[in-house]
Amino acid sequence: MEPKFNNDSSSIRVGLLVLNDNCYHKLQNDDRIEDNNSTPILEVEENGIQHSISGPTSFSRTCFNGLNALSGVGILSVPYALASGGWLSLIFLFIIAISTYYTGLLIQRCMDIDQTITSYPDIGERAFGITGRMLVSTTMNVELYMVVTGFLILEGDNLQNLFGDIQLVQIFGLIIGGKQCFVIIISFVILPTVWLNNMIILSYISASGVVASIVLLGSILWAAVFDGIGFQAYDDTQFISWKGMPTAISLYAFCYCAHPVFPTLYTSMINPKKFSKVMFVCFLLCTICYASMAIVGYLMFGPGVLSQITLNLPTNKISSKVAIYTTLVNPIAKYGLMIKPLENSIENAFPIQYNTRTCSLLIRTTLVISTVIVALAIPLFGYLMSLVGAFLSVTASLLLPCLCFLKISGIYRRVGFEHVVIVGIVILGITIMVIGTYTSVLQIISHL
């Protein structure tokens, strides 16, 4: 079998270890290959040039890649989510974790039914034709755009917390200071990474998502136990807050928005039959990490916990600085990688005569400027990520996998236990999307 190329520019790529970004190869006779075998080297031809690339990844490396995909900036907001909904909202964290784990398996089953599928948009097209592909691609690209915009807001918030307000400056007649100035400064730092075509270095830096999550959780615990913050806010916590429940659930959903990456993980495996075990390990460990951070942060700061827990930390402590600097570095590396599919989609939409380096740089620079404008206009990290979670993450992680599987498998024609479960997840997803989106939009409007 020849190596299969996926040229769909809307596919989300992550920095997978020993996996080339543009080439996917599924070995024949998977059951005869064990994880401890040496990684095969493939000779492929691309644009008339032969390349030697590493073959598929082992079980352990796929687990690491899956954990990196699931571990994101959502970990900073889970204490705020718990504070918004109260202790009872933790039940919804586990419900969403189980539901998204199951929909991840549905993606695998869609790919098993049709082995020509190599990306998430392929699943949409297989189910609903070109309309399905467009829907999946649009959802993915808009979600990526909003997430990288959230990166800028996060950077501005934490830099202001670390260095305080800076003097007001005037740019084109506009008075800019404080967090807004930090957002603009960080955009200049990020811009060169967006201009890059070779993303290998950034992919390895951004692959530190697991390490960053562990460091963050460890730093927060250290600050509580050894730096005098303690867990004194327990008496101020509440069992349930119905008013804040939509925000809590939406932020929980945002934590599990890695489904567009799962087809890449699946096609990268030496033995794809073990993909369900990879999913179980990744979702179990990430859920433990998210729940631990939520509980620890809520016990430390109670209802006063902010949308990013790092903003509550005293900046004069070493543990706090470790947490804040860890928070600052990862988004800078991930910005260029995450916006890459959107760049490719826009560039490929132009006629071939405009496919020049100058036009490419102009498109990429414009994209960065637009995210800066949105970040300055809506500097509300918690509410913006709640909107992303309610509308986009729920669509990509709950609704689309269920609907595509029902269509591709034909299971919608007969009523059974699994059919009922899938319909139940769809109803749950629609409920979260409608209520969560409405609540988030109202919160954003009221705070502007």
CSV table of C-alpha atoms in Angstrom, one decimal:
chain,number,residue,atom,x,y,z
A,1,MET,CA,0.0,0.0,0.0
A,2,GLU,CA,1.3,3.4,-1.0
A,3,PRO,CA,1.6,6.1,1.6
A,4,LYS,CA,-1.6,8.2,1.6
A,5,PHE,CA,-1.5,11.9,1.4
A,6,ASN,CA,-4.1,14.2,3.0
A,7,ASN,CA,-4.1,17.5,1.3
A,8,ASP,CA,-7.2,18.9,3.0
A,9,SER,CA,-6.0,22.2,4.2
A,10,SER,CA,-8.8,22.4,6.8
A,11,SER,CA,-7.5,19.4,8.8
A,12,ILE,CA,-6.1,20.2,12.2
A,13,ARG,CA,-2.6,19.0,12.7
A,14,VAL,CA,-0.7,18.6,15.9
A,15,GLY,CA,3.0,18.1,16.4
A,16,LEU,CA,3.0,14.3,16.5
A,17,LEU,CA,6.2,12.6,17.4
A,18,VAL,CA,7.6,10.5,14.5
A,19,LEU,CA,4.7,11.5,12.3
A,20,ASN,CA,5.1,13.7,9.2
A,21,ASP,CA,2.5,16.4,9.0
A,22,ASN,CA,1.5,15.7,5.4
A,23,CYS,CA,1.9,12.0,5.1
A,24,TYR,CA,-0.1,9.2,6.6
A,25,HIS,CA,0.6,5.5,6.1
A,26,LYS,CA,-1.4,2.6,7.4
A,27,LEU,CA,0.6,-0.6,7.5
A,28,GLN,CA,-0.9,-3.8,6.2
A,29,ASN,CA,-1.0,-6.8,8.5
A,30,ASP,CA,-1.3,-4.6,11.6
A,31,ASP,CA,-1.8,-7.7,13.8
A,32,ARG,CA,1.7,-8.9,13.0
A,33,ILE,CA,3.4,-5.7,14.2
A,34,GLU,CA,4.2,-5.1,17.9
A,35,ASP,CA,4.8,-1.8,19.5
A,36,ASN,CA,8.4,-2.6,20.3
A,37,ASN,CA,9.3,-2.9,16.7
A,38,SER,CA,11.6,-0.3,15.2
A,39,THR,CA,9.8,2.4,13.4
A,40,PRO,CA,9.8,1.8,9.6
A,41,ILE,CA,11.2,4.3,7.2
A,42,LEU,CA,9.1,5.1,4.2
A,43,GLU,CA,10.2,6.5,0.9
A,44,VAL,CA,7.5,8.8,-0.5
A,45,GLU,CA,7.4,11.3,-3.4
A,46,GLU,CA,6.1,14.8,-2.8
A,47,ASN,CA,6.3,17.5,-5.5
A,48,GLY,CA,8.7,15.3,-7.5
A,49,ILE,CA,11.1,15.0,-4.6
A,50,GLN,CA,11.7,11.7,-2.6
A,51,HIS,CA,11.6,11.9,1.2
A,52,SER,CA,12.4,9.4,3.8
A,53,ILE,CA,9.9,9.8,6.7
A,54,SER,CA,9.3,8.0,9.9
A,55,GLY,CA,6.4,5.6,10.0
A,56,PRO,CA,3.5,5.2,12.4
A,57,THR,CA,3.8,5.7,16.1
A,58,SER,CA,3.7,3.3,19.0
A,59,PHE,CA,1.0,3.0,21.6
A,60,SER,CA,2.9,5.0,24.2
A,61,ARG,CA,3.8,7.8,21.8
A,62,THR,CA,0.2,8.0,20.5
A,63,CYS,CA,-0.9,8.3,24.2
A,64,PHE,CA,1.5,11.1,24.6
A,65,ASN,CA,0.3,12.9,21.5
A,66,GLY,CA,-3.3,12.4,22.6
A,67,LEU,CA,-2.6,13.8,26.0
A,68,ASN,CA,-1.0,16.9,24.3
A,69,ALA,CA,-4.0,17.4,22.1
A,70,LEU,CA,-6.4,17.2,25.1
A,71,SER,CA,-4.2,19.2,27.5
A,72,GLY,CA,-4.7,22.9,26.8
A,73,VAL,CA,-5.5,26.3,28.3
A,74,GLY,CA,-8.8,24.9,29.6
A,75,ILE,CA,-7.0,23.7,32.7
A,76,LEU,CA,-6.6,27.4,33.8
A,77,SER,CA,-10.4,27.9,33.7
A,78,VAL,CA,-11.7,24.8,35.4
A,79,PRO,CA,-11.5,26.3,38.9
A,80,TYR,CA,-13.6,29.2,37.7
A,81,ALA,CA,-16.0,26.8,36.1
A,82,LEU,CA,-16.4,24.9,39.3
A,83,ALA,CA,-16.9,28.2,41.2
A,84,SER,CA,-19.5,29.2,38.7
A,85,GLY,CA,-21.6,26.1,39.0
A,86,GLY,CA,-20.8,24.8,42.5
A,87,TRP,CA,-19.6,21.4,43.6
A,88,LEU,CA,-22.5,19.6,41.8
A,89,SER,CA,-21.2,20.8,38.5
A,90,LEU,CA,-18.4,18.3,38.8
A,91,ILE,CA,-20.9,15.7,37.7
A,92,PHE,CA,-21.2,17.4,34.4
A,93,LEU,CA,-17.4,17.4,34.0
A,94,PHE,CA,-17.5,13.6,34.2
A,95,ILE,CA,-20.6,13.3,32.0
A,96,ILE,CA,-18.9,15.4,29.3
A,97,ALA,CA,-15.7,13.4,29.7
A,98,ILE,CA,-17.5,10.1,29.2
A,99,SER,CA,-19.6,11.4,26.3
A,100,THR,CA,-16.6,12.9,24.4
A,101,TYR,CA,-14.7,9.7,25.1
A,102,TYR,CA,-17.5,7.7,23.5
A,103,THR,CA,-17.8,10.1,20.5
A,104,GLY,CA,-14.0,9.7,20.0
A,105,LEU,CA,-14.6,6.0,19.6
A,106,LEU,CA,-17.4,6.8,17.1
A,107,ILE,CA,-14.8,8.7,15.0
A,108,GLN,CA,-12.7,5.5,15.0
A,109,ARG,CA,-15.6,3.4,13.9
A,110,CYS,CA,-16.4,5.8,11.1
A,111,MET,CA,-12.8,5.3,9.9
A,112,ASP,CA,-13.1,1.6,10.2
A,113,ILE,CA,-16.1,1.5,8.0
A,114,ASP,CA,-14.4,3.5,5.2
A,115,GLN,CA,-10.6,3.2,5.3
A,116,THR,CA,-10.2,6.0,2.8
A,117,ILE,CA,-11.0,8.5,5.5
A,118,THR,CA,-7.9,10.2,6.9
A,119,SER,CA,-9.2,13.4,8.4
A,120,TYR,CA,-12.2,14.9,10.2
A,121,PRO,CA,-13.6,16.7,7.1
A,122,ASP,CA,-13.4,13.4,5.3
A,123,ILE,CA,-15.9,12.0,7.9
A,124,GLY,CA,-18.2,14.9,7.3
A,125,GLU,CA,-18.0,14.4,3.5
A,126,ARG,CA,-18.6,10.6,3.8
A,127,ALA,CA,-21.7,11.3,5.8
A,128,PHE,CA,-23.3,14.3,4.2
A,129,GLY,CA,-21.3,15.0,1.1
A,130,ILE,CA,-19.6,18.3,0.3
A,131,THR,CA,-22.0,20.1,2.7
A,132,GLY,CA,-20.8,17.9,5.5
A,133,ARG,CA,-17.2,18.6,4.7
A,134,MET,CA,-17.8,22.4,4.6
A,135,LEU,CA,-19.7,22.2,7.9
A,136,VAL,CA,-16.8,20.3,9.6
A,137,SER,CA,-14.1,22.5,8.1
A,138,THR,CA,-15.9,25.7,9.0
A,139,THR,CA,-16.5,24.6,12.6
A,140,MET,CA,-12.8,23.6,13.0
A,141,ASN,CA,-11.5,26.8,11.5
A,142,VAL,CA,-13.7,29.1,13.5
A,143,GLU,CA,-12.9,27.2,16.7
A,144,LEU,CA,-9.2,27.5,16.0
A,145,TYR,CA,-9.5,31.2,15.3
A,146,MET,CA,-11.3,31.8,18.6
A,147,VAL,CA,-8.9,29.7,20.6
A,148,VAL,CA,-5.8,31.6,19.3
A,149,THR,CA,-7.7,34.8,20.0
A,150,GLY,CA,-8.1,33.5,23.6
A,151,PHE,CA,-4.3,32.9,23.7
A,152,LEU,CA,-3.7,36.7,23.1
A,153,ILE,CA,-6.2,37.6,25.9
A,154,LEU,CA,-4.6,35.1,28.2
A,155,GLU,CA,-1.1,36.5,27.5
A,156,GLY,CA,-2.3,40.0,28.1
A,157,ASP,CA,-4.0,39.1,31.4
A,158,ASN,CA,-1.0,37.3,32.8
A,159,LEU,CA,1.6,39.8,31.7
A,160,GLN,CA,-0.4,42.6,33.3
A,161,ASN,CA,-0.6,40.5,36.4
A,162,LEU,CA,3.1,39.9,36.4
A,163,PHE,CA,4.4,43.4,35.5
A,164,GLY,CA,1.4,45.6,36.4
A,165,ASP,CA,0.0,48.4,34.3
A,166,ILE,CA,2.3,50.2,31.9
A,167,GLN,CA,2.1,53.8,30.8
A,168,LEU,CA,-0.5,54.7,28.3
A,169,VAL,CA,0.7,55.1,24.7
A,170,GLN,CA,-1.0,56.7,21.7
A,171,ILE,CA,-1.1,54.7,18.5
A,172,PHE,CA,-2.9,56.2,15.4
A,173,GLY,CA,-4.8,58.5,17.7
A,174,LEU,CA,-5.9,55.7,20.0
A,175,ILE,CA,-4.9,55.6,23.7
A,176,ILE,CA,-3.7,52.1,24.6
A,177,GLY,CA,-2.3,51.0,27.9
A,178,GLY,CA,-2.2,48.2,30.4
A,179,LYS,CA,-3.4,44.8,29.1
A,180,GLN,CA,-4.1,46.1,25.6
A,181,CYS,CA,-0.5,47.1,25.2
A,182,PHE,CA,0.7,43.7,26.3
A,183,VAL,CA,-1.6,42.0,23.8
A,184,ILE,CA,-0.1,44.1,21.0
A,185,ILE,CA,3.5,43.4,22.2
A,186,ILE,CA,2.9,39.7,22.3
A,187,SER,CA,1.4,39.8,18.8
A,188,PHE,CA,4.7,41.1,17.5
A,189,VAL,CA,6.4,38.2,19.3
A,190,ILE,CA,4.0,35.6,17.8
A,191,LEU,CA,4.0,37.1,14.2
A,192,PRO,CA,7.3,35.6,13.1
A,193,THR,CA,6.1,32.1,14.1
A,194,VAL,CA,3.1,32.6,11.9
A,195,TRP,CA,5.3,33.4,8.9
A,196,LEU,CA,7.2,30.1,9.2
A,197,ASN,CA,6.5,27.3,6.8
A,198,ASN,CA,8.6,24.8,8.7
A,199,MET,CA,6.8,24.2,12.0
A,200,ILE,CA,8.9,21.4,13.3
A,201,ILE,CA,10.5,23.4,16.1
A,202,LEU,CA,7.2,24.8,17.2
A,203,SER,CA,5.6,21.4,17.1
A,204,TYR,CA,8.1,20.0,19.6
A,205,ILE,CA,7.7,23.0,21.9
A,206,SER,CA,3.9,22.9,21.8
A,207,ALA,CA,4.1,19.1,22.5
A,208,SER,CA,4.9,20.1,26.1
A,209,GLY,CA,1.2,20.4,26.8
A,210,VAL,CA,1.3,17.4,29.2
A,211,VAL,CA,4.4,18.8,31.0
A,212,ALA,CA,2.8,22.2,31.2
A,213,SER,CA,-0.4,20.8,32.8
A,214,ILE,CA,1.7,18.9,35.4
A,215,VAL,CA,3.9,21.9,36.2
A,216,LEU,CA,0.8,24.1,36.6
A,217,LEU,CA,-1.0,21.7,38.9
A,218,GLY,CA,2.2,21.1,40.9
A,219,SER,CA,2.9,24.9,41.2
A,220,ILE,CA,-0.7,25.6,42.4
A,221,LEU,CA,-0.4,22.8,44.9
A,222,TRP,CA,3.0,24.1,46.1
A,223,ALA,CA,1.5,27.6,46.5
A,224,ALA,CA,-1.3,26.2,48.6
A,225,VAL,CA,0.7,24.0,50.8
A,226,PHE,CA,4.1,25.7,51.2
A,227,ASP,CA,3.5,29.3,50.2
A,228,GLY,CA,0.9,30.1,52.8
A,229,ILE,CA,-2.2,30.3,50.6
A,230,GLY,CA,-3.8,27.1,52.0
A,231,PHE,CA,-7.3,25.8,51.5
A,232,GLN,CA,-9.1,28.3,53.6
A,233,ALA,CA,-12.0,29.1,51.2
A,234,TYR,CA,-14.0,25.9,51.8
A,235,ASP,CA,-16.5,27.6,54.0
A,236,ASP,CA,-17.2,30.1,51.2
A,237,THR,CA,-17.9,27.4,48.5
A,238,GLN,CA,-21.4,26.5,47.4
A,239,PHE,CA,-23.0,23.2,46.6
A,240,ILE,CA,-24.8,24.4,43.5
A,241,SER,CA,-25.4,27.6,41.5
A,242,TRP,CA,-28.0,27.2,38.8
A,243,LYS,CA,-27.2,30.7,37.5
A,244,GLY,CA,-23.6,29.8,36.7
A,245,MET,CA,-24.2,26.2,35.6
A,246,PRO,CA,-24.3,27.0,31.9
A,247,THR,CA,-20.9,28.8,32.1
A,248,ALA,CA,-19.5,25.9,34.0
A,249,ILE,CA,-20.7,23.2,31.6
A,250,SER,CA,-19.6,25.2,28.6
A,251,LEU,CA,-16.0,25.6,30.0
A,252,TYR,CA,-15.9,21.9,30.8
A,253,ALA,CA,-16.9,21.2,27.1
A,254,PHE,CA,-14.0,23.5,26.0
A,255,CYS,CA,-11.6,21.2,27.8
A,256,TYR,CA,-12.5,18.3,25.5
A,257,CYS,CA,-12.3,19.8,22.0
A,258,ALA,CA,-9.5,17.7,20.5
A,259,HIS,CA,-11.7,15.5,18.3
A,260,PRO,CA,-10.5,17.0,15.0
A,261,VAL,CA,-7.1,15.6,15.9
A,262,PHE,CA,-8.2,12.0,16.5
A,263,PRO,CA,-8.2,10.9,12.9
A,264,THR,CA,-4.6,11.9,12.7
A,265,LEU,CA,-3.8,10.0,15.8
A,266,TYR,CA,-5.6,6.9,14.5
A,267,THR,CA,-3.9,6.8,11.1
A,268,SER,CA,-0.5,7.4,12.8
A,269,MET,CA,-0.7,4.2,14.9
A,270,ILE,CA,1.3,1.0,14.3
A,271,ASN,CA,-1.6,-1.0,15.5
A,272,PRO,CA,-4.9,1.0,15.1
A,273,LYS,CA,-6.8,-1.7,17.0
A,274,LYS,CA,-5.4,-0.2,20.2
A,275,PHE,CA,-6.8,3.2,19.5
A,276,SER,CA,-9.7,2.7,22.0
A,277,LYS,CA,-7.1,2.0,24.7
A,278,VAL,CA,-5.3,5.2,23.8
A,279,MET,CA,-8.5,7.1,24.1
A,280,PHE,CA,-9.3,5.6,27.5
A,281,VAL,CA,-5.8,6.4,28.9
A,282,CYS,CA,-5.9,10.0,27.5
A,283,PHE,CA,-9.4,10.8,28.7
A,284,LEU,CA,-8.8,9.2,32.1
A,285,LEU,CA,-5.6,11.1,32.8
A,286,CYS,CA,-6.8,14.4,31.5
A,287,THR,CA,-10.1,14.2,33.5
A,288,ILE,CA,-8.1,13.4,36.7
A,289,CYS,CA,-5.9,16.5,36.0
A,290,TYR,CA,-8.8,18.8,35.2
A,291,ALA,CA,-10.8,17.6,38.2
A,292,SER,CA,-7.8,18.0,40.5
A,293,MET,CA,-7.1,21.5,39.3
A,294,ALA,CA,-10.7,22.5,39.6
A,295,ILE,CA,-11.0,21.2,43.2
A,296,VAL,CA,-7.7,22.6,44.4
A,297,GLY,CA,-8.3,26.0,42.8
A,298,TYR,CA,-11.8,26.3,44.2
A,299,LEU,CA,-10.7,25.3,47.7
A,300,MET,CA,-7.9,27.9,47.6
A,301,PHE,CA,-9.8,30.9,46.3
A,302,GLY,CA,-13.5,30.0,46.6
A,303,PRO,CA,-16.0,32.1,44.6
A,304,GLY,CA,-13.3,34.7,44.1
A,305,VAL,CA,-11.3,32.5,41.7
A,306,LEU,CA,-10.8,34.3,38.4
A,307,SER,CA,-11.2,33.0,34.9
A,308,GLN,CA,-7.5,32.0,34.9
A,309,ILE,CA,-6.3,30.7,38.2
A,310,THR,CA,-2.9,32.2,37.6
A,311,LEU,CA,-4.4,35.7,38.0
A,312,ASN,CA,-5.2,34.8,41.7
A,313,LEU,CA,-1.6,33.8,42.5
A,314,PRO,CA,0.7,36.2,44.4
A,315,THR,CA,3.4,37.2,42.0
A,316,ASN,CA,6.1,37.5,44.6
A,317,LYS,CA,6.3,33.7,45.1
A,318,ILE,CA,8.6,31.4,43.1
A,319,SER,CA,5.8,28.8,42.6
A,320,SER,CA,3.5,31.5,41.2
A,321,LYS,CA,6.1,32.7,38.7
A,322,VAL,CA,6.7,29.2,37.5
A,323,ALA,CA,3.0,28.7,36.9
A,324,ILE,CA,2.6,32.1,35.2
A,325,TYR,CA,5.7,31.7,32.9
A,326,THR,CA,4.6,28.1,32.0
A,327,THR,CA,1.2,29.6,31.1
A,328,LEU,CA,2.9,32.3,28.9
A,329,VAL,CA,5.3,30.1,26.9
A,330,ASN,CA,2.9,27.4,25.7
A,331,PRO,CA,0.4,29.6,23.8
A,332,ILE,CA,3.2,31.4,22.0
A,333,ALA,CA,4.4,28.2,20.6
A,334,LYS,CA,0.9,26.8,19.8
A,335,TYR,CA,-0.4,30.0,18.1
A,336,GLY,CA,1.4,29.4,14.9
A,337,LEU,CA,0.6,25.7,14.7
A,338,MET,CA,-3.1,26.1,15.5
A,339,ILE,CA,-3.8,28.9,13.0
A,340,LYS,CA,-1.9,27.0,10.2
A,341,PRO,CA,-5.0,25.1,8.9
A,342,LEU,CA,-6.9,28.4,8.7
A,343,GLU,CA,-4.0,30.0,6.8
A,344,ASN,CA,-3.9,27.1,4.4
A,345,SER,CA,-7.7,27.3,3.8
A,346,ILE,CA,-7.6,31.0,3.0
A,347,GLU,CA,-4.5,30.7,0.8
A,348,ASN,CA,-5.8,27.8,-1.2
A,349,ALA,CA,-9.1,29.8,-1.8
A,350,PHE,CA,-7.1,32.3,-3.9
A,351,PRO,CA,-6.3,31.8,-7.6
A,352,ILE,CA,-3.0,30.1,-8.3
A,353,GLN,CA,-1.4,33.3,-9.6
A,354,TYR,CA,-1.8,34.8,-6.1
A,355,ASN,CA,0.0,31.8,-4.6
A,356,THR,CA,3.2,33.7,-3.8
A,357,ARG,CA,5.3,34.3,-0.7
A,358,THR,CA,4.2,37.9,-0.5
A,359,CYS,CA,0.5,37.1,-0.6
A,360,SER,CA,1.0,34.4,1.9
A,361,LEU,CA,2.8,36.8,4.3
A,362,LEU,CA,0.1,39.3,3.8
A,363,ILE,CA,-2.7,36.8,4.6
A,364,ARG,CA,-1.0,35.6,7.7
A,365,THR,CA,-0.2,39.0,9.0
A,366,THR,CA,-3.8,40.1,8.4
A,367,LEU,CA,-5.0,37.0,10.3
A,368,VAL,CA,-2.8,37.9,13.3
A,369,ILE,CA,-4.0,41.6,13.2
A,370,SER,CA,-7.6,40.4,13.1
A,371,THR,CA,-7.2,38.2,16.2
A,372,VAL,CA,-5.5,41.2,18.0
A,373,ILE,CA,-8.5,43.4,17.2
A,374,VAL,CA,-11.0,40.7,18.5
A,375,ALA,CA,-8.8,40.2,21.6
A,376,LEU,CA,-8.8,44.0,22.3
A,377,ALA,CA,-12.6,44.3,21.6
A,378,ILE,CA,-13.6,41.3,23.7
A,379,PRO,CA,-10.9,41.0,26.5
A,380,LEU,CA,-13.0,38.5,28.4
A,381,PHE,CA,-11.2,35.2,28.4
A,382,GLY,CA,-13.6,33.2,30.6
A,383,TYR,CA,-16.8,34.3,28.7
A,384,LEU,CA,-15.2,34.0,25.3
A,385,MET,CA,-13.9,30.4,26.0
A,386,SER,CA,-17.3,29.6,27.4
A,387,LEU,CA,-18.9,30.7,24.1
A,388,VAL,CA,-16.3,28.6,22.2
A,389,GLY,CA,-17.1,25.6,24.4
A,390,ALA,CA,-20.8,25.9,24.2
A,391,PHE,CA,-21.1,26.5,20.4
A,392,LEU,CA,-18.0,25.2,18.7
A,393,SER,CA,-16.5,22.5,21.0
A,394,VAL,CA,-19.9,20.9,21.6
A,395,THR,CA,-20.5,20.9,17.8
A,396,ALA,CA,-17.1,19.4,17.0
A,397,SER,CA,-16.9,17.0,19.9
A,398,LEU,CA,-20.4,15.8,20.6
A,399,LEU,CA,-22.9,16.6,17.7
A,400,LEU,CA,-20.8,16.0,14.6
A,401,PRO,CA,-19.3,12.6,15.6
A,402,CYS,CA,-22.8,11.3,16.6
A,403,LEU,CA,-24.6,12.6,13.5
A,404,CYS,CA,-21.9,11.4,11.1
A,405,PHE,CA,-21.7,7.9,12.7
A,406,LEU,CA,-25.5,7.6,12.5
A,407,LYS,CA,-25.4,8.3,8.8
A,408,ILE,CA,-22.3,6.4,7.9
A,409,SER,CA,-23.2,3.3,9.8
A,410,GLY,CA,-26.9,3.3,9.0
A,411,ILE,CA,-27.7,2.7,12.6
A,412,TYR,CA,-30.4,5.4,12.4
A,413,ARG,CA,-32.6,3.0,10.5
A,414,ARG,CA,-33.1,0.7,13.5
A,415,VAL,CA,-33.8,1.5,17.2
A,416,GLY,CA,-31.5,-0.1,19.7
A,417,PHE,CA,-29.6,0.6,22.9
A,418,GLU,CA,-26.7,2.3,21.1
A,419,HIS,CA,-29.1,4.3,19.0
A,420,VAL,CA,-30.8,5.6,22.2
A,421,VAL,CA,-27.4,6.5,23.7
A,422,ILE,CA,-26.3,8.4,20.6
A,423,VAL,CA,-29.6,10.3,20.4
A,424,GLY,CA,-29.2,11.1,24.1
A,425,ILE,CA,-25.8,12.6,23.5
A,426,VAL,CA,-27.1,14.7,20.6
A,427,ILE,CA,-29.9,16.0,22.8
A,428,LEU,CA,-27.4,16.8,25.6
A,429,GLY,CA,-25.2,18.6,23.1
A,430,ILE,CA,-28.0,20.7,21.6
A,431,THR,CA,-29.1,21.6,25.1
A,432,ILE,CA,-25.6,22.7,26.1
A,433,MET,CA,-25.1,24.6,22.8
A,434,VAL,CA,-28.4,26.5,23.0
A,435,ILE,CA,-28.3,27.5,26.7
A,436,GLY,CA,-24.6,27.9,26.9
A,437,THR,CA,-24.3,30.0,23.8
A,438,TYR,CA,-27.2,32.3,24.9
A,439,THR,CA,-25.7,32.7,28.4
A,440,SER,CA,-22.2,33.4,27.1
A,441,VAL,CA,-23.4,36.0,24.6
A,442,LEU,CA,-25.4,37.8,27.2
A,443,GLN,CA,-22.4,37.8,29.6
A,444,ILE,CA,-20.1,39.2,26.9
A,445,ILE,CA,-22.5,41.9,26.0
A,446,SER,CA,-23.1,42.9,29.6
A,447,HIS,CA,-19.4,43.2,30.3
A,448,LEU,CA,-18.3,45.2,27.3
